[in-house]
N, CA, C and O atoms as a Tinker XYZ file with bonds, in Angstrom:
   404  protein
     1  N    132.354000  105.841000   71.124000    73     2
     2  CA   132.728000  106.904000   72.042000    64     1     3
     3  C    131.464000  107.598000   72.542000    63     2     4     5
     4  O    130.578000  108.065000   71.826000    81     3
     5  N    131.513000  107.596000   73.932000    73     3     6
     6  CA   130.218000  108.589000   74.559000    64     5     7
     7  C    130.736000  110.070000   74.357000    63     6     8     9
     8  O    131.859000  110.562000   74.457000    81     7
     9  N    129.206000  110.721000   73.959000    73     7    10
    10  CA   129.269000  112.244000   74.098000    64     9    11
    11  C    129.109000  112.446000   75.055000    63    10    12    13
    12  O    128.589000  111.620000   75.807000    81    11
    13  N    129.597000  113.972000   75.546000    73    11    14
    14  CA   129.014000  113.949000   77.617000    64    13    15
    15  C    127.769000  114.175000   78.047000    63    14    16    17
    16  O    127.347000  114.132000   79.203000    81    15
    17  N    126.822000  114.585000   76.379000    73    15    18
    18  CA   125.827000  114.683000   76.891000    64    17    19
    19  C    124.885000  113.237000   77.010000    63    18    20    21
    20  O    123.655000  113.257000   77.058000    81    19
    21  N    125.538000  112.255000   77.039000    73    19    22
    22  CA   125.188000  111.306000   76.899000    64    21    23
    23  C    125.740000  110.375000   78.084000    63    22    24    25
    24  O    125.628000  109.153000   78.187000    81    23
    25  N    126.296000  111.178000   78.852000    73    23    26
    26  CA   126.789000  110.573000   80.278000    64    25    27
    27  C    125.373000  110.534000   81.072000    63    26    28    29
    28  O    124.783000  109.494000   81.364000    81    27
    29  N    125.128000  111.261000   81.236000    73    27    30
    30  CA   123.572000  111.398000   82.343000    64    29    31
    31  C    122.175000  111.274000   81.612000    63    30    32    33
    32  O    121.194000  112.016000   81.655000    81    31
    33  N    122.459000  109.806000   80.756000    73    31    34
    34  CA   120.819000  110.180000   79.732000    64    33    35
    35  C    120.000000  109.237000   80.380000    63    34    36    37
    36  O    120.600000  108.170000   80.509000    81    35
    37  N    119.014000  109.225000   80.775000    73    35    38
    38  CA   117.720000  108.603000   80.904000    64    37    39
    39  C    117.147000  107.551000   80.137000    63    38    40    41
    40  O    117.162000  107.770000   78.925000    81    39
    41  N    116.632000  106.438000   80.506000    73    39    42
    42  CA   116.037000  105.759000   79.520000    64    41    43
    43  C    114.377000  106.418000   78.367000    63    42    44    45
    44  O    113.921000  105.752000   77.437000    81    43
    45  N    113.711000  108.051000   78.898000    73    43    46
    46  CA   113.264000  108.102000   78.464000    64    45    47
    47  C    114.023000  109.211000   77.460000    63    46    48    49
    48  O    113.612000  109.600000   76.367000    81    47
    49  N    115.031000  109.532000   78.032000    73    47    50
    50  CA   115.712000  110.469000   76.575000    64    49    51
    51  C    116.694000  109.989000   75.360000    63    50    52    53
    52  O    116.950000  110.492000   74.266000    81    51
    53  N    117.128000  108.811000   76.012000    73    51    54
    54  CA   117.382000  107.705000   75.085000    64    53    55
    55  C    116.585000  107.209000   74.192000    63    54    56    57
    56  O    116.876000  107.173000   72.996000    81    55
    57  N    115.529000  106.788000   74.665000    73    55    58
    58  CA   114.096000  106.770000   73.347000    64    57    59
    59  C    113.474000  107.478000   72.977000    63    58    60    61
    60  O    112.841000  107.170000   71.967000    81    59
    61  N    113.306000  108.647000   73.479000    73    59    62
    62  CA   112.981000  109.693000   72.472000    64    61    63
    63  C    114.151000  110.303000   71.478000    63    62    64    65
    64  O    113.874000  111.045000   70.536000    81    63
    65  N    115.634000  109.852000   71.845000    73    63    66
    66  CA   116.297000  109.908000   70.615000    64    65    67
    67  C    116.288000  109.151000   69.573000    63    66    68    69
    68  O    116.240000  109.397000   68.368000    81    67
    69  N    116.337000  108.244000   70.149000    73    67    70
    70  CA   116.419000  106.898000   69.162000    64    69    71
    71  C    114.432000  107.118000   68.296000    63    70    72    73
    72  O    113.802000  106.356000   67.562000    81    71
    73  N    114.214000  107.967000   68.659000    73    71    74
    74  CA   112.003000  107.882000   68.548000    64    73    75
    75  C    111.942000  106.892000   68.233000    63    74    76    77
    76  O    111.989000  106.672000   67.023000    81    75
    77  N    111.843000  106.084000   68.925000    73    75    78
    78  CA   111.087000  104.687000   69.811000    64    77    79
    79  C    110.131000  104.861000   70.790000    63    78    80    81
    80  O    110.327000  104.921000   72.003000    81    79
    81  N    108.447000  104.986000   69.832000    73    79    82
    82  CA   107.416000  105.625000   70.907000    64    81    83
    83  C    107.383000  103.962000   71.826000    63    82    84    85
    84  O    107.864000  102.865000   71.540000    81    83
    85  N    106.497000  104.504000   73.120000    73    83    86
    86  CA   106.175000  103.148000   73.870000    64    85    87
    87  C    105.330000  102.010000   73.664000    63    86    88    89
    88  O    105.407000  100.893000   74.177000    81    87
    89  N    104.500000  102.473000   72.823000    73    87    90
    90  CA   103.896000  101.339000   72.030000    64    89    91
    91  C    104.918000  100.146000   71.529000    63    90    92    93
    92  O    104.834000   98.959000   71.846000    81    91
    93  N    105.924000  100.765000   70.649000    73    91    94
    94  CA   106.766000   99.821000   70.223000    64    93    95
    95  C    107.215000   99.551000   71.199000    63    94    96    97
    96  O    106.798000   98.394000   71.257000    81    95
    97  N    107.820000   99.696000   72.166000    73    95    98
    98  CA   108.231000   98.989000   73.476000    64    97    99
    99  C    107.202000   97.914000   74.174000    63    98   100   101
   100  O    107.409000   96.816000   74.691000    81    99
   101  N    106.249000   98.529000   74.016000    73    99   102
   102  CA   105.120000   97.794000   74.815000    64   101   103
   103  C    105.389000   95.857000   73.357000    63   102   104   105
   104  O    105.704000   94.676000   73.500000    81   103
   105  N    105.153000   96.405000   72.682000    73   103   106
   106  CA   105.035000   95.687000   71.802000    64   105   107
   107  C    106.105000   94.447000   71.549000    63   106   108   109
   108  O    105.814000   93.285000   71.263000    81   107
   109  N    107.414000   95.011000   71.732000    73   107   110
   110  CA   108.466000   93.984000   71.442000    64   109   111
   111  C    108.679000   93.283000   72.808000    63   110   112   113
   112  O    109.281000   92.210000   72.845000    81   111
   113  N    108.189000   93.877000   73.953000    73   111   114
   114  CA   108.536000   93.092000   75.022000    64   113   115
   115  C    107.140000   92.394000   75.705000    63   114   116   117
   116  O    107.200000   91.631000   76.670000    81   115
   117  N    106.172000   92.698000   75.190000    73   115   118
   118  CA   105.194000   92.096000   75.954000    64   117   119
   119  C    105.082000   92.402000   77.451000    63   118   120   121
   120  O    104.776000   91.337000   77.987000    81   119
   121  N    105.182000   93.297000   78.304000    73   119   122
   122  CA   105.493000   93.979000   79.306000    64   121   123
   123  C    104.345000   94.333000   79.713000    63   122   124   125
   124  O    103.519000   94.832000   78.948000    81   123
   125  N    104.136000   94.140000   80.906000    73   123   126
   126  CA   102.657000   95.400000   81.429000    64   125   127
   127  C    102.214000   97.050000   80.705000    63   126   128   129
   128  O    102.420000   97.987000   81.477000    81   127
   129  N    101.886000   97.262000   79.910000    73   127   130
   130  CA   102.209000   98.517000   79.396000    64   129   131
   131  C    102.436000   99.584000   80.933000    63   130   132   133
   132  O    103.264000  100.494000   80.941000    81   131
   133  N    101.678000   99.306000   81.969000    73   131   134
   134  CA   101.869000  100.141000   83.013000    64   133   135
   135  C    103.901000  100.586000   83.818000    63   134   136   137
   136  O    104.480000  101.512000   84.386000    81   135
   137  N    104.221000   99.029000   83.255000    73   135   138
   138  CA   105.608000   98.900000   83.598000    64   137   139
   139  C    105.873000   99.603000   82.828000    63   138   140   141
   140  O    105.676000  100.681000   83.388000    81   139
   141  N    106.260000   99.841000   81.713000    73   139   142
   142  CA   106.516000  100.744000   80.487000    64   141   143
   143  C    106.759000  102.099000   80.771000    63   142   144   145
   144  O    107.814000  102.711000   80.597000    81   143
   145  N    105.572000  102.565000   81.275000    73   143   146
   146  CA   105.032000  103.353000   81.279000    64   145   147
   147  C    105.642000  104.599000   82.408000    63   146   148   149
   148  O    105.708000  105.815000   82.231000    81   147
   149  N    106.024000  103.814000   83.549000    73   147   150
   150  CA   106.743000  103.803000   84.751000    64   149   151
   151  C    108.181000  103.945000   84.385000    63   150   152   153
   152  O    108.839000  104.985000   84.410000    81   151
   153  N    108.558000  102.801000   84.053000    73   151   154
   154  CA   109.985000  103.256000   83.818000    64   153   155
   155  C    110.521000  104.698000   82.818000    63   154   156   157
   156  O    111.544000  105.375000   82.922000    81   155
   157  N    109.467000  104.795000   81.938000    73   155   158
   158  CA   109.670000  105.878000   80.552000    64   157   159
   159  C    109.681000  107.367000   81.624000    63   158   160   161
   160  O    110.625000  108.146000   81.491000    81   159
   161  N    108.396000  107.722000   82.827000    73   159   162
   162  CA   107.808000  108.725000   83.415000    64   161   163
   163  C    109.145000  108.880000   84.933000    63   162   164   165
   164  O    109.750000  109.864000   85.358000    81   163
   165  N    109.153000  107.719000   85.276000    73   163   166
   166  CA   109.361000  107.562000   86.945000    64   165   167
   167  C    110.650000  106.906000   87.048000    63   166   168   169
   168  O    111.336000  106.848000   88.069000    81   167
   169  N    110.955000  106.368000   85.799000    73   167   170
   170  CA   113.064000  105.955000   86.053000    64   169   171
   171  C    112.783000  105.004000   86.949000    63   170   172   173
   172  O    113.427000  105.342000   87.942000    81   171
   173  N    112.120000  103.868000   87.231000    73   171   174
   174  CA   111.539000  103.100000   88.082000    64   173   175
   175  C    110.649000  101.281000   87.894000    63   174   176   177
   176  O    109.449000  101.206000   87.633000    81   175
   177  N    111.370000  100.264000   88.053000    73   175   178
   178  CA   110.649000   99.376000   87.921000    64   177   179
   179  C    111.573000   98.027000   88.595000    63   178   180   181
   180  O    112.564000   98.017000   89.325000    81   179
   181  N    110.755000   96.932000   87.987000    73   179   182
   182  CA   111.845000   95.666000   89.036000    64   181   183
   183  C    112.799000   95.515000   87.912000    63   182   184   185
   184  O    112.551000   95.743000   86.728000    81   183
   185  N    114.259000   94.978000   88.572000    73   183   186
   186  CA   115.111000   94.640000   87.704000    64   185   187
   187  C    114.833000   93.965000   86.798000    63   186   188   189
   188  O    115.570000   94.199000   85.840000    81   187
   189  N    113.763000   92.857000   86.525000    73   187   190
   190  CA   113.738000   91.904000   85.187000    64   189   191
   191  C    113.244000   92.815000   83.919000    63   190   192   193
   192  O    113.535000   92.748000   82.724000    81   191
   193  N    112.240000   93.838000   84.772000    73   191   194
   194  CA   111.641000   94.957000   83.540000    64   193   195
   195  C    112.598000   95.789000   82.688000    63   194   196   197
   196  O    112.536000   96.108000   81.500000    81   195
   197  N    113.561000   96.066000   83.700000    73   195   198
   198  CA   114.402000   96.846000   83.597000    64   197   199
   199  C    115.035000   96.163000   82.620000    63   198   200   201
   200  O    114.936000   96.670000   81.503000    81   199
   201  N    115.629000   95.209000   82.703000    73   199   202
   202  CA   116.912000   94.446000   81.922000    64   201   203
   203  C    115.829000   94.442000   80.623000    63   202   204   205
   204  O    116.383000   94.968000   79.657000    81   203
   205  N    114.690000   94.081000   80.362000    73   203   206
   206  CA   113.806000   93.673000   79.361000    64   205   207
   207  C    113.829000   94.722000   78.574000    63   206   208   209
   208  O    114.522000   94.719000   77.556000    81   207
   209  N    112.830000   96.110000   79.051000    73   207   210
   210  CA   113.573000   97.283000   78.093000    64   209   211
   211  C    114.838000   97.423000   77.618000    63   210   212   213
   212  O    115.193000   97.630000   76.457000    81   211
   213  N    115.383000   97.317000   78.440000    73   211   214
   214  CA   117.070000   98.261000   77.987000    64   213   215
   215  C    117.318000   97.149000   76.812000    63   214   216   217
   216  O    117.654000   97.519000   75.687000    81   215
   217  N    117.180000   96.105000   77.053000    73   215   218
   218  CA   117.462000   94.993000   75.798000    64   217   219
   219  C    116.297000   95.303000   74.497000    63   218   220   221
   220  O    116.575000   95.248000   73.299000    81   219
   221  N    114.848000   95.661000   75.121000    73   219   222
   222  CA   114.783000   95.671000   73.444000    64   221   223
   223  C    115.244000   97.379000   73.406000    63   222   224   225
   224  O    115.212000   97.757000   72.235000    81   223
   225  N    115.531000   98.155000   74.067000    73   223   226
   226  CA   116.234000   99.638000   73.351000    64   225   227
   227  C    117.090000   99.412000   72.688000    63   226   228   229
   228  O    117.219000   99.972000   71.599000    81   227
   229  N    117.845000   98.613000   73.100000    73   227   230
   230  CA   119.443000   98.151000   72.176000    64   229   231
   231  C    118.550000   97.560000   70.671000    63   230   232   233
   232  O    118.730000   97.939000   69.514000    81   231
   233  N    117.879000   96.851000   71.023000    73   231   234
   234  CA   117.384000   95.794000   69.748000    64   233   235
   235  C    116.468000   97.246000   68.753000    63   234   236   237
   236  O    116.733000   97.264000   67.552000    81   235
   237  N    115.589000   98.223000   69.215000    73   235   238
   238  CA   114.805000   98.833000   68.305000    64   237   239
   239  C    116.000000   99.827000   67.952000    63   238   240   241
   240  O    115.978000  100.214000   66.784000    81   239
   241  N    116.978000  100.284000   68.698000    73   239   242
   242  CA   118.094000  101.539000   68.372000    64   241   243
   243  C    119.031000  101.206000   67.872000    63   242   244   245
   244  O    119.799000  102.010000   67.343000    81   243
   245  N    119.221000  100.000000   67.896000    73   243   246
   246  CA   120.967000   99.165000   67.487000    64   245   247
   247  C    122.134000  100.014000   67.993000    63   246   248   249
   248  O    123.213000  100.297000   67.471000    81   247
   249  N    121.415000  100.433000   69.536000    73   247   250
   250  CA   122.655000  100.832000   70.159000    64   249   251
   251  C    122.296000  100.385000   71.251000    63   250   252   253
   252  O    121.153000  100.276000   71.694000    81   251
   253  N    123.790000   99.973000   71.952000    73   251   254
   254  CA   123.962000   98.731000   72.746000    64   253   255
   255  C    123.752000   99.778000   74.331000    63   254   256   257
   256  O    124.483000  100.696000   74.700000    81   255
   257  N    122.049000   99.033000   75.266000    73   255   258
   258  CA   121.725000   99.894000   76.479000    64   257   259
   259  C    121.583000   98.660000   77.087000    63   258   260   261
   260  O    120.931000   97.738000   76.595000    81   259
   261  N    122.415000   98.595000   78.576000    73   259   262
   262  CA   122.235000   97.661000   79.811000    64   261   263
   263  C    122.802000   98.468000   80.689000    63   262   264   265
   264  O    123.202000   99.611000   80.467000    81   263
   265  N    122.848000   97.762000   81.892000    73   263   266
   266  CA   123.231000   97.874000   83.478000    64   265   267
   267  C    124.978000   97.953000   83.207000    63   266   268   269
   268  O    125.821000   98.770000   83.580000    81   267
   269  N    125.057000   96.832000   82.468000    73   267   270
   270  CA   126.710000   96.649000   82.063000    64   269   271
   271  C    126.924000   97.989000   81.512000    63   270   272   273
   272  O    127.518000   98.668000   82.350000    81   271
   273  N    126.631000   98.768000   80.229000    73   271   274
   274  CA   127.396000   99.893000   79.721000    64   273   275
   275  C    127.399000  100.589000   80.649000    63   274   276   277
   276  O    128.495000  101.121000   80.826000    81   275
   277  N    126.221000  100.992000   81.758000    73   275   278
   278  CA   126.498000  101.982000   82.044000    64   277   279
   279  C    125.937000  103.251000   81.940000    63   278   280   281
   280  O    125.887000  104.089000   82.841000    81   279
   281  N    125.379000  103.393000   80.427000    73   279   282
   282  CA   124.717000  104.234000   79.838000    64   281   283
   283  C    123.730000  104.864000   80.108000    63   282   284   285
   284  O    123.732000  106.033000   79.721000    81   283
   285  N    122.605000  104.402000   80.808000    73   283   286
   286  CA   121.369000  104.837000   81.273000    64   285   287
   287  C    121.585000  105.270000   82.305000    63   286   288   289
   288  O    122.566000  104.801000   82.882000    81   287
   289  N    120.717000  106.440000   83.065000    73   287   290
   290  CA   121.453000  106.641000   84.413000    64   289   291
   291  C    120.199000  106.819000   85.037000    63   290   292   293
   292  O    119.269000  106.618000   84.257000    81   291
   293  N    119.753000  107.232000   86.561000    73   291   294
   294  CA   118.356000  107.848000   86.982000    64   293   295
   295  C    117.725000  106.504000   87.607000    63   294   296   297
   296  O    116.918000  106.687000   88.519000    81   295
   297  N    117.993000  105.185000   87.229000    73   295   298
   298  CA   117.062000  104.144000   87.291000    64   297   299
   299  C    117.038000  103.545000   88.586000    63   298   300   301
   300  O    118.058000  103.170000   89.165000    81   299
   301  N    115.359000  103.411000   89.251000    73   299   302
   302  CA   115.499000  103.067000   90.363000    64   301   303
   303  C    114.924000  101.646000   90.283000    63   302   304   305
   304  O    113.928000  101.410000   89.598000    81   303
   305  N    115.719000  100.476000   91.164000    73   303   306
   306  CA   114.916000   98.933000   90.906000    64   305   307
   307  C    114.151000   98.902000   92.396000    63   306   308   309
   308  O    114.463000   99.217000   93.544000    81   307
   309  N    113.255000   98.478000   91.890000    73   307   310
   310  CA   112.192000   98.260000   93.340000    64   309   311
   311  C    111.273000   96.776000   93.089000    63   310   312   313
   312  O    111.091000   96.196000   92.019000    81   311
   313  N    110.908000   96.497000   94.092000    73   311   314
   314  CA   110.548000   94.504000   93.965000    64   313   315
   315  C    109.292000   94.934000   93.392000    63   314   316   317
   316  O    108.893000   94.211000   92.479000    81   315
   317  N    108.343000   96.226000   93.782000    73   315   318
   318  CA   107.199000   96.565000   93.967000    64   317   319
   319  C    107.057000   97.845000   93.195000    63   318   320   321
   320  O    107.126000   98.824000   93.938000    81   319
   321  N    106.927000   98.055000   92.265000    73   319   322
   322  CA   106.790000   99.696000   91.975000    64   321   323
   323  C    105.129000   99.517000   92.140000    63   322   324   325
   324  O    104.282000   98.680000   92.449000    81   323
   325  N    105.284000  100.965000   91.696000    73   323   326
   326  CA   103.624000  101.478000   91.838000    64   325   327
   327  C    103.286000  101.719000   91.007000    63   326   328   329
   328  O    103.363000  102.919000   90.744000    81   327
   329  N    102.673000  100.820000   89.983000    73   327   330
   330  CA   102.181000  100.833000   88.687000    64   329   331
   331  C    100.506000  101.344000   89.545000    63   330   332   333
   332  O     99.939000  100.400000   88.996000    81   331
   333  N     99.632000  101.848000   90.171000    73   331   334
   334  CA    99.192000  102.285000   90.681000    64   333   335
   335  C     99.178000  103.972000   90.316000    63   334   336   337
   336  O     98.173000  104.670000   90.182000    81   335
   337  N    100.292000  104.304000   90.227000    73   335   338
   338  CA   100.676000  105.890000   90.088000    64   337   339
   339  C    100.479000  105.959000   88.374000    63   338   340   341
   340  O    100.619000  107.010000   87.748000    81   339
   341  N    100.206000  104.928000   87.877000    73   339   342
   342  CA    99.867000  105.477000   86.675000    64   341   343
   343  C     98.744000  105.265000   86.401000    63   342   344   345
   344  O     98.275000  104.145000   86.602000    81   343
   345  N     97.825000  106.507000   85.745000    73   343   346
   346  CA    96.829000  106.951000   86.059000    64   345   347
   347  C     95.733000  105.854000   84.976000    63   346   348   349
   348  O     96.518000  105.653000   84.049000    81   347
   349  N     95.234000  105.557000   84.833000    73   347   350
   350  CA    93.620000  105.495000   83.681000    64   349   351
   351  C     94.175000  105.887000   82.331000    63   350   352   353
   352  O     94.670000  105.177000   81.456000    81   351
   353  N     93.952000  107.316000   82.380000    73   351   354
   354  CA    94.639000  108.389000   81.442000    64   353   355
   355  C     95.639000  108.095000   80.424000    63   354   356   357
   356  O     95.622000  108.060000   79.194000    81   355
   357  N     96.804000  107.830000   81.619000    73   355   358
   358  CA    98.208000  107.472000   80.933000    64   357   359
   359  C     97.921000  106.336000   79.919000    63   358   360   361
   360  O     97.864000  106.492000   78.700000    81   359
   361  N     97.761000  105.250000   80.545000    73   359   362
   362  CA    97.376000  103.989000   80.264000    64   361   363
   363  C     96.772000  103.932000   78.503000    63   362   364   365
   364  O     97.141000  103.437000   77.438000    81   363
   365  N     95.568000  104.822000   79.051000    73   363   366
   366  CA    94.436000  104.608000   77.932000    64   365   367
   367  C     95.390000  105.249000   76.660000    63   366   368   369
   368  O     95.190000  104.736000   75.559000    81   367
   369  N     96.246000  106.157000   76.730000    73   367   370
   370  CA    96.290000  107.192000   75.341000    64   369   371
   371  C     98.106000  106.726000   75.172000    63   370   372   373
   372  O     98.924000  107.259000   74.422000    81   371
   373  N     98.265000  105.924000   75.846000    73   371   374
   374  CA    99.219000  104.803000   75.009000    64   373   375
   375  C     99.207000  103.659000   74.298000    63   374   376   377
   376  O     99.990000  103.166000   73.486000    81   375
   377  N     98.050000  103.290000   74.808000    73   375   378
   378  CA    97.117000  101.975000   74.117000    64   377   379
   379  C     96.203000  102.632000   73.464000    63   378   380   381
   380  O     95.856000  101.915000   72.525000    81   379
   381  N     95.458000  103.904000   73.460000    73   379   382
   382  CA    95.430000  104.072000   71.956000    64   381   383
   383  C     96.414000  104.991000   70.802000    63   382   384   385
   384  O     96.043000  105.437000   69.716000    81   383
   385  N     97.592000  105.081000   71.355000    73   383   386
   386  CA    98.427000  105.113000   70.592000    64   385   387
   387  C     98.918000  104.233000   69.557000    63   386   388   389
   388  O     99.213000  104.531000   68.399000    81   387
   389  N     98.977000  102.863000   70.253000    73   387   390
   390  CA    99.672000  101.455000   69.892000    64   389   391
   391  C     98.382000  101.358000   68.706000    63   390   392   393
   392  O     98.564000  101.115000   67.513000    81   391
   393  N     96.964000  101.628000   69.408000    73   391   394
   394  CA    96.204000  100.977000   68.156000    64   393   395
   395  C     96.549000  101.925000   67.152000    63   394   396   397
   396  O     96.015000  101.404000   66.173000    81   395
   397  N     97.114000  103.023000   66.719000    73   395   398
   398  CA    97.268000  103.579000   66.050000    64   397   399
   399  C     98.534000  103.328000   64.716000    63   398   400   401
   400  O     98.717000  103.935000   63.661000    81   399
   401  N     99.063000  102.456000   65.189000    73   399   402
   402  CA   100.333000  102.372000   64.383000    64   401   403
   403  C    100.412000  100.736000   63.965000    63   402   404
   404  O    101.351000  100.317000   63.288000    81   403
């Protein structure tokens, strides 16, 4: 059963419930960390990324996140995002996050 506050959740408030930092994301999917990074900040990436997270969210949360439930909401698919918009910065202090754990 969905709670209602769980009607309008985000894929990044979904993993910060589940605390599933992005490292581990970065990690189980092998993903651009920039894609990651994008979708977590900007609700934003191409559909294959998209489907790739939400599958390992289900897999690190053992709660079941796709296009099918429904569940995630906010998400925009684009052929092209702008992994561009994420900065040096971002980048660097998630990857050294990852080396951290």
């Amino acid at each position: 059963m969905i709670q209602m506050n769980q009607i309008h959740t985000t894929f990044r408030e979904a993993r910060l419930r589940h605390n599933i930092t992005l490292s581990l994301l970065i990690k189980d999917t092998n993903i651009d960390p920039r894609a990651v990074i994008l979708l977590d900040q900007q609700n934003q990436g191409t559909p294959e990324h998209i489907d790739q997270l939400l599958a390992s969210l289900s897999r690190l949360s053992g709660t079941e996140y796709s296009r099918r439930t429904k569940n995630i909401h906010a998400i925009t698919f684009k052929l092209h995002p702008d992994y561009e918009s994420i900065t040096p910065d971002q980048l660097a202090a998630v990857l050294r996050c990852s080396d951290d754990e």
